[in-house]
PDB file of C-alpha atoms in Angstrom:
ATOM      1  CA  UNK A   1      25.319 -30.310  -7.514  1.00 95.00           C
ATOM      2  CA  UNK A   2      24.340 -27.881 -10.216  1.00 96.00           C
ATOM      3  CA  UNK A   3      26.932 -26.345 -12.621  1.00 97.00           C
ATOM      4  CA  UNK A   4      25.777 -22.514 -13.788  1.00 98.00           C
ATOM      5  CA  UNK A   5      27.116 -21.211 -17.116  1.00 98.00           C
ATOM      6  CA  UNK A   6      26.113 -17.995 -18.592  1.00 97.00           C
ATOM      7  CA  UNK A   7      23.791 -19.176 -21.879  1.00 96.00           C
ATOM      8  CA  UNK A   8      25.875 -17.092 -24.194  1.00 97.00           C
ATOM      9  CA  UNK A   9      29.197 -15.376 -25.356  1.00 97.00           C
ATOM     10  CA  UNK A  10      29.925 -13.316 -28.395  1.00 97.00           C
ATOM     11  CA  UNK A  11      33.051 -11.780 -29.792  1.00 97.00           C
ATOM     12  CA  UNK A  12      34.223 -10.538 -32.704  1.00 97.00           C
ATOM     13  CA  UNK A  13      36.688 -12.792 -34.832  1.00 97.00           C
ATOM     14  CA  UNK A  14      40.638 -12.913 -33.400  1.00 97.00           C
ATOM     15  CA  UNK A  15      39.788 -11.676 -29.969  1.00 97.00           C
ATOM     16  CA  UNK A  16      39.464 -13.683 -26.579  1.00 98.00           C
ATOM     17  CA  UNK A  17      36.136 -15.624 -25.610  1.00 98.00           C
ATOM     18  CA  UNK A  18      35.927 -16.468 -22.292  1.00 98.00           C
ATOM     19  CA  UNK A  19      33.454 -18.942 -20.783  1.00 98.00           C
ATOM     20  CA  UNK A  20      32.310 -19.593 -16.882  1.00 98.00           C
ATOM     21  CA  UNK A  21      31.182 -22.657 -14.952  1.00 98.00           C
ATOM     22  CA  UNK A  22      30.142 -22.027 -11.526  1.00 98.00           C
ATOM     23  CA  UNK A  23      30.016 -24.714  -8.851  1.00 97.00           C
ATOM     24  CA  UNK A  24      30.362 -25.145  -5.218  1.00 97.00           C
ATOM     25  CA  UNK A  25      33.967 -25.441  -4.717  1.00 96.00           C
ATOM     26  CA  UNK A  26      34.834 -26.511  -8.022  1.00 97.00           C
ATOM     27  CA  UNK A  27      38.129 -26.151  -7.941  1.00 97.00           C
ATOM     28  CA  UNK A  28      38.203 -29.506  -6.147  1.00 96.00           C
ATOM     29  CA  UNK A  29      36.694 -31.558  -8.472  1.00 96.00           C
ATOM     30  CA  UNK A  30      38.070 -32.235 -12.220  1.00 97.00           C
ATOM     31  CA  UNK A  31      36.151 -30.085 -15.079  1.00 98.00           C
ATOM     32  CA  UNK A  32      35.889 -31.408 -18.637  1.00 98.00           C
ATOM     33  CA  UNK A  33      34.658 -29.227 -21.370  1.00 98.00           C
ATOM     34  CA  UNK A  34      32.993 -30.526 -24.350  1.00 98.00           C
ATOM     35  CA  UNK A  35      32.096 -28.053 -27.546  1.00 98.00           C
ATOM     36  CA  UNK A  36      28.936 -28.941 -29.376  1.00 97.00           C
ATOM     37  CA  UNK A  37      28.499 -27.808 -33.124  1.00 96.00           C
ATOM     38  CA  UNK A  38      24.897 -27.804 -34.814  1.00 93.00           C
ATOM     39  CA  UNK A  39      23.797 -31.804 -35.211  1.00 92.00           C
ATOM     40  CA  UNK A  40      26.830 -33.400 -34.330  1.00 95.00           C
ATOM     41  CA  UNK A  41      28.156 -34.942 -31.603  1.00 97.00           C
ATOM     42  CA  UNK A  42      30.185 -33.139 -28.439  1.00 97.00           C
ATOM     43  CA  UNK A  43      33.793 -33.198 -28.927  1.00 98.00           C
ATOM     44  CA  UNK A  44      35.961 -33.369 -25.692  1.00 98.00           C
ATOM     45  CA  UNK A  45      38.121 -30.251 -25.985  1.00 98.00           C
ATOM     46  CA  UNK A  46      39.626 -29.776 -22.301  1.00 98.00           C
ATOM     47  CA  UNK A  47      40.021 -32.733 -19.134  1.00 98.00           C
ATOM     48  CA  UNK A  48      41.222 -32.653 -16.380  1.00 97.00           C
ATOM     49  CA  UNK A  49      40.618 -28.835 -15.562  1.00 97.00           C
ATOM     50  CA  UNK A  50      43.443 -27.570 -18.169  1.00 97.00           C
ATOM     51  CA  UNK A  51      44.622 -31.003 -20.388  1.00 98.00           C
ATOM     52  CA  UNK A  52      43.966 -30.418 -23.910  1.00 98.00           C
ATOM     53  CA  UNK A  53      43.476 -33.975 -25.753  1.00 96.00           C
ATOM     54  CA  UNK A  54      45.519 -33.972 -28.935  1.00 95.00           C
ATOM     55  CA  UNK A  55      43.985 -32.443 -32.136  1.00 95.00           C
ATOM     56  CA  UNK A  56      42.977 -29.362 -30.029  1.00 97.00           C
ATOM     57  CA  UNK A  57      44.615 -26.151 -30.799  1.00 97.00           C
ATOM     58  CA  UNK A  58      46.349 -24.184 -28.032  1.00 97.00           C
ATOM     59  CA  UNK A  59      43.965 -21.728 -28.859  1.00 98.00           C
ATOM     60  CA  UNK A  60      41.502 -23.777 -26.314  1.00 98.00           C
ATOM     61  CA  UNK A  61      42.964 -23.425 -22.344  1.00 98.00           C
ATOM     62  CA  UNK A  62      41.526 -24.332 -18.955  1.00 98.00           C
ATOM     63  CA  UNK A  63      41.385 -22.851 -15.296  1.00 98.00           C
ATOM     64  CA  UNK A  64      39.750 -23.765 -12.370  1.00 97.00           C
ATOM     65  CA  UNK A  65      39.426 -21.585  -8.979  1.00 97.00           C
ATOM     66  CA  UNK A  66      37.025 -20.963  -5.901  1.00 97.00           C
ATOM     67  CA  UNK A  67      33.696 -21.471  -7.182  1.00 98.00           C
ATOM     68  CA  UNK A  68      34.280 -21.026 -11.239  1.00 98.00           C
ATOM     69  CA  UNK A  69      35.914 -23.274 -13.814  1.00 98.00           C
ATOM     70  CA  UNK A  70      36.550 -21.129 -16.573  1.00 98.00           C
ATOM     71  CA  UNK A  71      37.340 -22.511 -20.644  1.00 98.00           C
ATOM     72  CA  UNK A  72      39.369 -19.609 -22.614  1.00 98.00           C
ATOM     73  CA  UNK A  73      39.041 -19.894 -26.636  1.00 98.00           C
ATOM     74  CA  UNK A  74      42.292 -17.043 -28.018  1.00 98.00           C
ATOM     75  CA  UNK A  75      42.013 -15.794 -31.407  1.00 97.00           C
ATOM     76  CA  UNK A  76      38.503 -16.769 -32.005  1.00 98.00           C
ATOM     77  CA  UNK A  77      37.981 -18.114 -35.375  1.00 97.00           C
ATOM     78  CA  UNK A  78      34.510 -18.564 -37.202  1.00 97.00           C
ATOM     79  CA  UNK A  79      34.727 -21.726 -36.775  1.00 97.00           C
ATOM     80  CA  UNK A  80      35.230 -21.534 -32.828  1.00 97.00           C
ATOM     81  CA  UNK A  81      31.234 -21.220 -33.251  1.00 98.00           C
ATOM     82  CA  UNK A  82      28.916 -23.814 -31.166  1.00 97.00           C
ATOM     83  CA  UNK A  83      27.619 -24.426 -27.700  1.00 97.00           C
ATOM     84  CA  UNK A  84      30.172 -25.054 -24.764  1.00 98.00           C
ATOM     85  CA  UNK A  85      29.279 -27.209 -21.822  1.00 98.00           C
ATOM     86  CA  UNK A  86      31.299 -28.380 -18.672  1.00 98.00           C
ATOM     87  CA  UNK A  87      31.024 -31.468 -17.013  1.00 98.00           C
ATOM     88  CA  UNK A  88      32.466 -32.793 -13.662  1.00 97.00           C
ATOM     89  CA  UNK A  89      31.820 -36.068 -11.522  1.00 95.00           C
ATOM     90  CA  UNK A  90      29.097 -34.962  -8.372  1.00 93.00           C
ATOM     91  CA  UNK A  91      30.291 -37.332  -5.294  1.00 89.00           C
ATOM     92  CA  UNK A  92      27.176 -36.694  -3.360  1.00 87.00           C
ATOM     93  CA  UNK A  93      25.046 -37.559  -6.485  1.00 86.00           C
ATOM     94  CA  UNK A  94      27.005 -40.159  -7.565  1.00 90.00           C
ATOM     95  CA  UNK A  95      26.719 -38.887 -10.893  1.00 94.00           C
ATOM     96  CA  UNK A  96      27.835 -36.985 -13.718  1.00 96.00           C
ATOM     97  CA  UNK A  97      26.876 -33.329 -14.031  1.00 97.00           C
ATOM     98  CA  UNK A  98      26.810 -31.037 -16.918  1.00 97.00           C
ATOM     99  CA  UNK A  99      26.307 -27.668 -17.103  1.00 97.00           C
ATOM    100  CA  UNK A 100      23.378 -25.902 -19.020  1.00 96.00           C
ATOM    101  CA  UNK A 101      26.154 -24.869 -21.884  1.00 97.00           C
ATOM    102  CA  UNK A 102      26.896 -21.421 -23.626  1.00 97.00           C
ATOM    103  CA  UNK A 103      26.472 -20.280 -27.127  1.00 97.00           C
ATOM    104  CA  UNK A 104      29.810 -18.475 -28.506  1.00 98.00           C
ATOM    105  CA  UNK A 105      28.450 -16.445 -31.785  1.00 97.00           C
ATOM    106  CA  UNK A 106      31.649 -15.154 -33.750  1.00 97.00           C
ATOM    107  CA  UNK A 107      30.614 -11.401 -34.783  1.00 94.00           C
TER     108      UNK A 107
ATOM    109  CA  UNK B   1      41.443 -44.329 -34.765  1.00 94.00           C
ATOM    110  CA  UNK B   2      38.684 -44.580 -32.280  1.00 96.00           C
ATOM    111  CA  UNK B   3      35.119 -44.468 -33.358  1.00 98.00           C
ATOM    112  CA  UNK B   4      31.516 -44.950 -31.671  1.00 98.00           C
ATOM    113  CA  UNK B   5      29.173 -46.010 -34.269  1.00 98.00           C
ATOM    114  CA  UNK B   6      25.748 -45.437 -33.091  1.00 98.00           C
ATOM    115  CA  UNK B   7      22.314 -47.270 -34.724  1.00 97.00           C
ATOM    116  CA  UNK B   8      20.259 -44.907 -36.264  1.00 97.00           C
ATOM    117  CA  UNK B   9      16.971 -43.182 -35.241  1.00 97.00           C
ATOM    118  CA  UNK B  10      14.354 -44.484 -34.476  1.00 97.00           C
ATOM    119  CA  UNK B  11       9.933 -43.563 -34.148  1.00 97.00           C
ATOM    120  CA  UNK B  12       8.077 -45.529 -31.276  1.00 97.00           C
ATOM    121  CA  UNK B  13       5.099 -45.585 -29.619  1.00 97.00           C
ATOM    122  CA  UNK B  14       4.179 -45.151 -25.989  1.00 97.00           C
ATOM    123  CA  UNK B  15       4.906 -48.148 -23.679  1.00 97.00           C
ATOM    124  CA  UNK B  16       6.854 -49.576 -26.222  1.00 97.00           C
ATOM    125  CA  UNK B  17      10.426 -50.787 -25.891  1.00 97.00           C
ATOM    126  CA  UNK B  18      13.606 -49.353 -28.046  1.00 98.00           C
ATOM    127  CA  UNK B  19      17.333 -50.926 -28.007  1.00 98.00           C
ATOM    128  CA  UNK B  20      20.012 -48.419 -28.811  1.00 98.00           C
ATOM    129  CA  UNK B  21      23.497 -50.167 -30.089  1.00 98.00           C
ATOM    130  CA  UNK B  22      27.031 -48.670 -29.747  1.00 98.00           C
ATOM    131  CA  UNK B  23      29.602 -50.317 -32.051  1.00 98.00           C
ATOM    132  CA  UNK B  24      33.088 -49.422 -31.493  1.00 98.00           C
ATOM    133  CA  UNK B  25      36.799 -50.004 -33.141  1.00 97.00           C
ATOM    134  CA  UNK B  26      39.640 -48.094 -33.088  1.00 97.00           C
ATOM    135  CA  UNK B  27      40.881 -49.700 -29.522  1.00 97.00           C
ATOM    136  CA  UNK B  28      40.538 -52.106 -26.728  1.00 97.00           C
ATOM    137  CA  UNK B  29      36.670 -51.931 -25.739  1.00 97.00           C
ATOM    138  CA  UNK B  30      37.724 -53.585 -22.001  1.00 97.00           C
ATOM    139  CA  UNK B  31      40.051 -51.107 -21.524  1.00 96.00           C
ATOM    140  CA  UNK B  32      37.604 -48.191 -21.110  1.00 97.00           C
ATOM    141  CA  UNK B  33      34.106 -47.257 -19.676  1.00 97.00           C
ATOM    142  CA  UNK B  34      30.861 -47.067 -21.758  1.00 98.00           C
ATOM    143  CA  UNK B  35      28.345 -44.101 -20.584  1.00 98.00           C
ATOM    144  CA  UNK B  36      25.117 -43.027 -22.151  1.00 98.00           C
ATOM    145  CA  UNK B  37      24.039 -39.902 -22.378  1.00 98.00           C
ATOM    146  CA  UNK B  38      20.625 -38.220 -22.811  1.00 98.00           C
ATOM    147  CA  UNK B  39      20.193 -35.014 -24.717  1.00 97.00           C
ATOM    148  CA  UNK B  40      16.716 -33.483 -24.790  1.00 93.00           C
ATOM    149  CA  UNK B  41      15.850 -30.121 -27.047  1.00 86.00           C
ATOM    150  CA  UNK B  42      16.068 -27.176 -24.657  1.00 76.00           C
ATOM    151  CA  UNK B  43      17.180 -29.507 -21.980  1.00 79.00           C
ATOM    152  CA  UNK B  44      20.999 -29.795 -21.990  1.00 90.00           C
ATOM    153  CA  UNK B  45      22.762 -33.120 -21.526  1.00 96.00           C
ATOM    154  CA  UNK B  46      21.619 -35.623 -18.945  1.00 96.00           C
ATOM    155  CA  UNK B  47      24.237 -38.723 -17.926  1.00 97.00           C
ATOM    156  CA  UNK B  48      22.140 -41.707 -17.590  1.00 97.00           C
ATOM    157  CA  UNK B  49      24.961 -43.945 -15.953  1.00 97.00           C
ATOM    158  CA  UNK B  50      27.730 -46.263 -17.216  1.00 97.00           C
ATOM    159  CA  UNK B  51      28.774 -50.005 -18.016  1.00 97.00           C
ATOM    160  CA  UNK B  52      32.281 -51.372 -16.611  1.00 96.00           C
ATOM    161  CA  UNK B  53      33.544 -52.840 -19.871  1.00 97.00           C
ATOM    162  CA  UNK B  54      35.608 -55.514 -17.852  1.00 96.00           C
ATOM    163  CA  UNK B  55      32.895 -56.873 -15.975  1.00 95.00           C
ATOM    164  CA  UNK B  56      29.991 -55.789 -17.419  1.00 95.00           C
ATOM    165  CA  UNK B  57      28.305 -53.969 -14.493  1.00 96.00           C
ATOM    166  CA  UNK B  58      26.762 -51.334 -15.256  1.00 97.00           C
ATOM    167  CA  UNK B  59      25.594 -48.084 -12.916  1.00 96.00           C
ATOM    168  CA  UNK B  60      22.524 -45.763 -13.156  1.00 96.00           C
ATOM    169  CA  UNK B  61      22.188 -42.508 -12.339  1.00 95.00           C
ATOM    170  CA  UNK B  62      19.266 -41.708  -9.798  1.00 92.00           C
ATOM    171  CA  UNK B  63      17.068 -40.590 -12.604  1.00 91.00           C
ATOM    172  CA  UNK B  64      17.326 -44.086 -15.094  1.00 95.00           C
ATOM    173  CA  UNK B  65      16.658 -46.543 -12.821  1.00 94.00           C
ATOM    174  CA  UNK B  66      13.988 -49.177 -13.249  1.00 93.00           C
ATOM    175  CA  UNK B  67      13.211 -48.758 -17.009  1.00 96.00           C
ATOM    176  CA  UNK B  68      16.943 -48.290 -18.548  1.00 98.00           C
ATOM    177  CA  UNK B  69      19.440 -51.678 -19.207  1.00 98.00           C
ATOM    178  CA  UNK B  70      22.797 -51.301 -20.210  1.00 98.00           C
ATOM    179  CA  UNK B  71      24.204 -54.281 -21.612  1.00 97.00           C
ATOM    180  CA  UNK B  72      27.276 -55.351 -23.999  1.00 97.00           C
ATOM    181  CA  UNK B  73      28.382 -57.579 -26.558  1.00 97.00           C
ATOM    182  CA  UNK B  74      32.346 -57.425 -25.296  1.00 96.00           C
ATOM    183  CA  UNK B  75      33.563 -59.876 -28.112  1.00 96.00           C
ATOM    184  CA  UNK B  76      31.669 -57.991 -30.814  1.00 97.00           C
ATOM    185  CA  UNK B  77      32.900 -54.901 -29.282  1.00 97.00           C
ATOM    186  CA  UNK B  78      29.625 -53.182 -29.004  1.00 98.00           C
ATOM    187  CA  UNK B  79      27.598 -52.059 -25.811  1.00 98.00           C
ATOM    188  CA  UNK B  80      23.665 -51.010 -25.935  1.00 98.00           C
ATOM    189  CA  UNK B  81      20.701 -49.305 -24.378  1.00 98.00           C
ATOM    190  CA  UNK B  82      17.593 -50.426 -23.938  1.00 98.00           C
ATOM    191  CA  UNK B  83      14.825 -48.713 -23.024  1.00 98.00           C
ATOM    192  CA  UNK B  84      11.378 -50.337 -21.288  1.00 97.00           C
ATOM    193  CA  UNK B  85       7.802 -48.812 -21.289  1.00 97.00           C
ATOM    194  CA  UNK B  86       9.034 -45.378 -23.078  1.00 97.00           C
ATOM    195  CA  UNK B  87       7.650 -42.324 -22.584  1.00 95.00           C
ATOM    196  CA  UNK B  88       6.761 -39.113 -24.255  1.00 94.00           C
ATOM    197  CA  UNK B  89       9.642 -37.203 -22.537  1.00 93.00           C
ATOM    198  CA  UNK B  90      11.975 -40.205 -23.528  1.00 96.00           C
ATOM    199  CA  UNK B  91      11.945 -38.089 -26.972  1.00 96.00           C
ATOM    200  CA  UNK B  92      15.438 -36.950 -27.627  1.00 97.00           C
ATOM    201  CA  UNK B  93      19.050 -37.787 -28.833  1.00 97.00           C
ATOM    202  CA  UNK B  94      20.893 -40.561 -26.698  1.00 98.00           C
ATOM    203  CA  UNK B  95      24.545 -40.619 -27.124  1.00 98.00           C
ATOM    204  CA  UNK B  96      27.624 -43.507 -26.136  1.00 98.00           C
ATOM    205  CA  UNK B  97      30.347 -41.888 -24.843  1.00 98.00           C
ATOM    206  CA  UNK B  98      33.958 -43.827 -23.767  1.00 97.00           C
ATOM    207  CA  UNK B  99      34.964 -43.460 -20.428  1.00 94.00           C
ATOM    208  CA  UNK B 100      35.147 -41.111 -17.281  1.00 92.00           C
ATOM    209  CA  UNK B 101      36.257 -37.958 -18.807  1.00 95.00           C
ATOM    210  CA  UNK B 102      33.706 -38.325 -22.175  1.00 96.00           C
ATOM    211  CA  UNK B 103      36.757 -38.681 -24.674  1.00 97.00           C
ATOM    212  CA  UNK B 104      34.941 -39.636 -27.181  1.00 98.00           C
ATOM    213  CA  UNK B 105      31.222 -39.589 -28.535  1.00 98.00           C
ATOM    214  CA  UNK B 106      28.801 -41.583 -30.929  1.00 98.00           C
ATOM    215  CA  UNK B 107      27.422 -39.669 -33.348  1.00 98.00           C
ATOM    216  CA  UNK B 108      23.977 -40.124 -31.346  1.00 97.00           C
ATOM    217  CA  UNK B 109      20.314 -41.654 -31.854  1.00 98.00           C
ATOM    218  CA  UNK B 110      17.440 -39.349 -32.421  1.00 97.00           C
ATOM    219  CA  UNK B 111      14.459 -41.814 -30.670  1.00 98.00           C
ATOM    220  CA  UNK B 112      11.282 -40.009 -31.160  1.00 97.00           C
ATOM    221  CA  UNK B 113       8.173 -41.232 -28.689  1.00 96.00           C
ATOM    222  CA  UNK B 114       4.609 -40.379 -30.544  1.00 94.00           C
ATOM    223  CA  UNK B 115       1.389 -42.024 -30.356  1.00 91.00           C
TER     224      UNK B 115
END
């Protein structure tokens, strides 16, 4: 099962970023997205498709649909900067797949 | 709160053997999964498999089987990876993560492979 996501995103600062994850059928399986800053560790920012843990702003939302998963960041801050990846449990596999990630650069 | 503590890097040799240690606090350790995670420069994240904290079974994923052990130290709270007979592409940063949906992360362990 591979996971596709476009290898980067850039806005300017207060406007929407929008990031894809393709799949076969995705929308049946449960998508987790993780954000990555420079050297440190991934930080679990959406589950579940569209569950937010607590400590994440509002700012950070989930959909999934078809074939595409999709993570939306609103009012993009500087600090929104770092590499995006989704993740979801592949049956056939029997494993856990990530995608290949996307850089967000804040203009 | 919760916390992964990871051990810190480490510089082997080919064919050697390296043991990775995940300390955690900040909750039950039984009550949730233990995966490791692989993440090589340029390569993106690779999930090497995952250790029931209950009954200490652990599962590999197709690609770390034969020279990857899981194992854990339930009372001490702490679960590690060992690797066997490393490699050259071994080389990168292996995180702990707690369970199925990745909730929370070590802060990894950068093990270099160079002859």
């Amino acid at each position: 099962y591979v996971l596709t996501q476009p290898p980067s995103v850039s806005v300017a600062p207060g406007t929407t970023a929008t990031f894809s994850c393709g799949g076969y059928n995705i929308e049946t399986k449960s998508v987790h997205w993780y954000q990555q800053k420079s050297g440190q560790a991934p930080v679990l920012i959406i589950f579940y498709n569209k569950e937010r843990p607590s400590g994440i702003p509002e700012r950070f939302s989930g959909s999934s649909s078809g074939d595409t998963a999709t993570l939306t960041i609103s009012r993009v801050e500087a600090g929104d900067e770092a590499d995006y990846y989704c993740q979801v449990w592949d049956n056939g596999g029997h494993r856990r797949v990530f995608g290949g990630g996307t850089t967000l650069t804040v203009l | 709160q919760v916390r992964l503590v990871q051990s810190g890097s480490q510089l082997t040799k080919p064919g050697a053997s390296v043991k990775v240690s995940c300390k955690t606090s900040g909750y039950t350790f039984t009550s949730s999964s233990i995966n490791w995670v692989r993440q090589i420069r340029g390569q993106g994240f690779q999930w090497m498999g995952w250790v029931n904290t209950e009954t200490g079974t652990a599962t590999y994923a197709p690609d770390f089987t034969g020279r990857f052990l899981f194992s854990m130290d339930s009372p001490a709270g702490t679960a590690y990876l060992q690797i066997y007979n490393i490699h050259d592409d071994d080389s990168g940063v292996y995180f702990c993560a707690r369970d199925s949906r990745l909730d929370a992360w070590g802060q990894g362990t950068q093990v270099t492979v160079s002859s």
